[in-house]
Amino acid sequence: MKNEQEIENFYKTIGKNVKHKREEKGLSQLQLTHLMGFKSVSLVSQAEICHNQHFSIKHLFMIASILECDINDFFDGVEICKLEWE
């Protein structure tokens, strides 16, 4: 379904941007995970590549705070197009 692909692309772009910002700050996935208060790296690793996980708004808020960046940076390159919703 076209809408599902657009949403998948949305999550992939956000994951790619989080990864870029994290690497820019010199943090590993594990370090970011611990700073977020989690023990397992699976959320961060899977959400960065959009593999059965994605970041929630709460996660993005936490990550922006930790990385000291603007939350809008995570939406760089996101294109919003008109979709038909059923």
Coordinates of C-alpha atoms in Angstrom, one line a residue:
M1 CA 0.0 0.0 0.0
K2 CA 1.4 3.4 -1.0
N3 CA 0.5 5.0 2.4
E4 CA 2.4 2.4 4.3
Q5 CA 5.5 2.9 2.1
E6 CA 5.4 6.7 2.7
I7 CA 5.2 6.1 6.5
E8 CA 8.1 3.6 6.3
N9 CA 10.1 6.3 4.4
F10 CA 9.2 8.8 7.2
Y11 CA 10.5 6.5 9.9
K12 CA 13.7 5.7 7.9
T13 CA 14.5 9.3 7.4
I14 CA 14.1 10.0 11.1
G15 CA 16.2 7.0 12.1
K16 CA 19.0 8.1 9.6
N17 CA 18.9 11.6 11.1
V18 CA 19.1 10.4 14.7
K19 CA 22.1 8.2 13.7
H20 CA 23.8 11.1 12.0
K21 CA 23.3 13.4 15.0
R22 CA 24.4 10.7 17.4
E23 CA 27.6 10.0 15.5
E24 CA 28.2 13.8 15.1
K25 CA 28.3 13.9 19.0
G26 CA 30.6 10.9 19.1
L27 CA 28.2 8.6 21.0
S28 CA 27.8 4.9 20.4
Q29 CA 24.3 3.4 20.3
L30 CA 25.0 1.8 23.7
Q31 CA 26.0 5.1 25.2
L32 CA 22.9 6.8 23.9
T33 CA 20.8 3.9 25.2
H34 CA 22.2 4.2 28.7
L35 CA 21.8 8.0 28.7
M36 CA 18.1 7.4 27.8
G37 CA 17.8 5.1 30.8
F38 CA 17.6 1.8 28.9
K39 CA 19.7 -1.2 29.3
S40 CA 19.2 -2.9 25.9
V41 CA 20.6 -1.2 22.7
S42 CA 17.9 -2.9 20.6
L43 CA 15.5 0.1 20.5
V44 CA 18.1 2.5 19.3
S45 CA 19.8 0.1 16.9
Q46 CA 16.6 -1.1 15.3
A47 CA 14.9 2.3 15.2
E48 CA 17.9 3.9 13.5
I49 CA 17.5 1.4 10.6
C50 CA 13.7 1.2 10.9
H51 CA 13.7 -2.6 11.5
N52 CA 10.5 -3.5 13.4
Q53 CA 11.0 -0.4 15.7
H54 CA 10.7 3.3 15.5
F55 CA 11.3 6.2 17.8
S56 CA 8.3 7.7 19.6
I57 CA 7.9 11.4 20.2
K58 CA 9.1 10.8 23.8
H59 CA 12.2 9.1 22.5
L60 CA 13.0 11.9 20.1
F61 CA 12.5 14.5 22.9
M62 CA 14.9 12.6 25.1
I63 CA 17.5 12.1 22.3
A64 CA 17.3 15.8 21.3
S65 CA 18.0 16.7 24.9
I66 CA 20.9 14.3 25.3
L67 CA 22.5 15.3 22.0
E68 CA 21.8 19.0 22.6
C69 CA 20.2 19.5 19.2
D70 CA 16.9 20.8 17.9
I71 CA 14.3 18.1 17.6
N72 CA 13.5 19.5 14.2
D73 CA 16.9 18.2 13.0
F74 CA 15.4 14.6 13.1
F75 CA 12.8 15.6 10.5
D76 CA 15.3 17.0 8.0
G77 CA 14.5 15.6 4.5
V78 CA 11.0 14.4 5.5
E79 CA 8.6 15.1 2.7
I80 CA 4.9 15.3 3.4
C81 CA 2.6 14.5 0.6
K82 CA -1.1 14.2 0.4
L83 CA -2.2 10.7 1.1
E84 CA -5.6 9.1 0.9
W85 CA -6.6 7.6 4.3
E86 CA -9.2 4.9 4.6

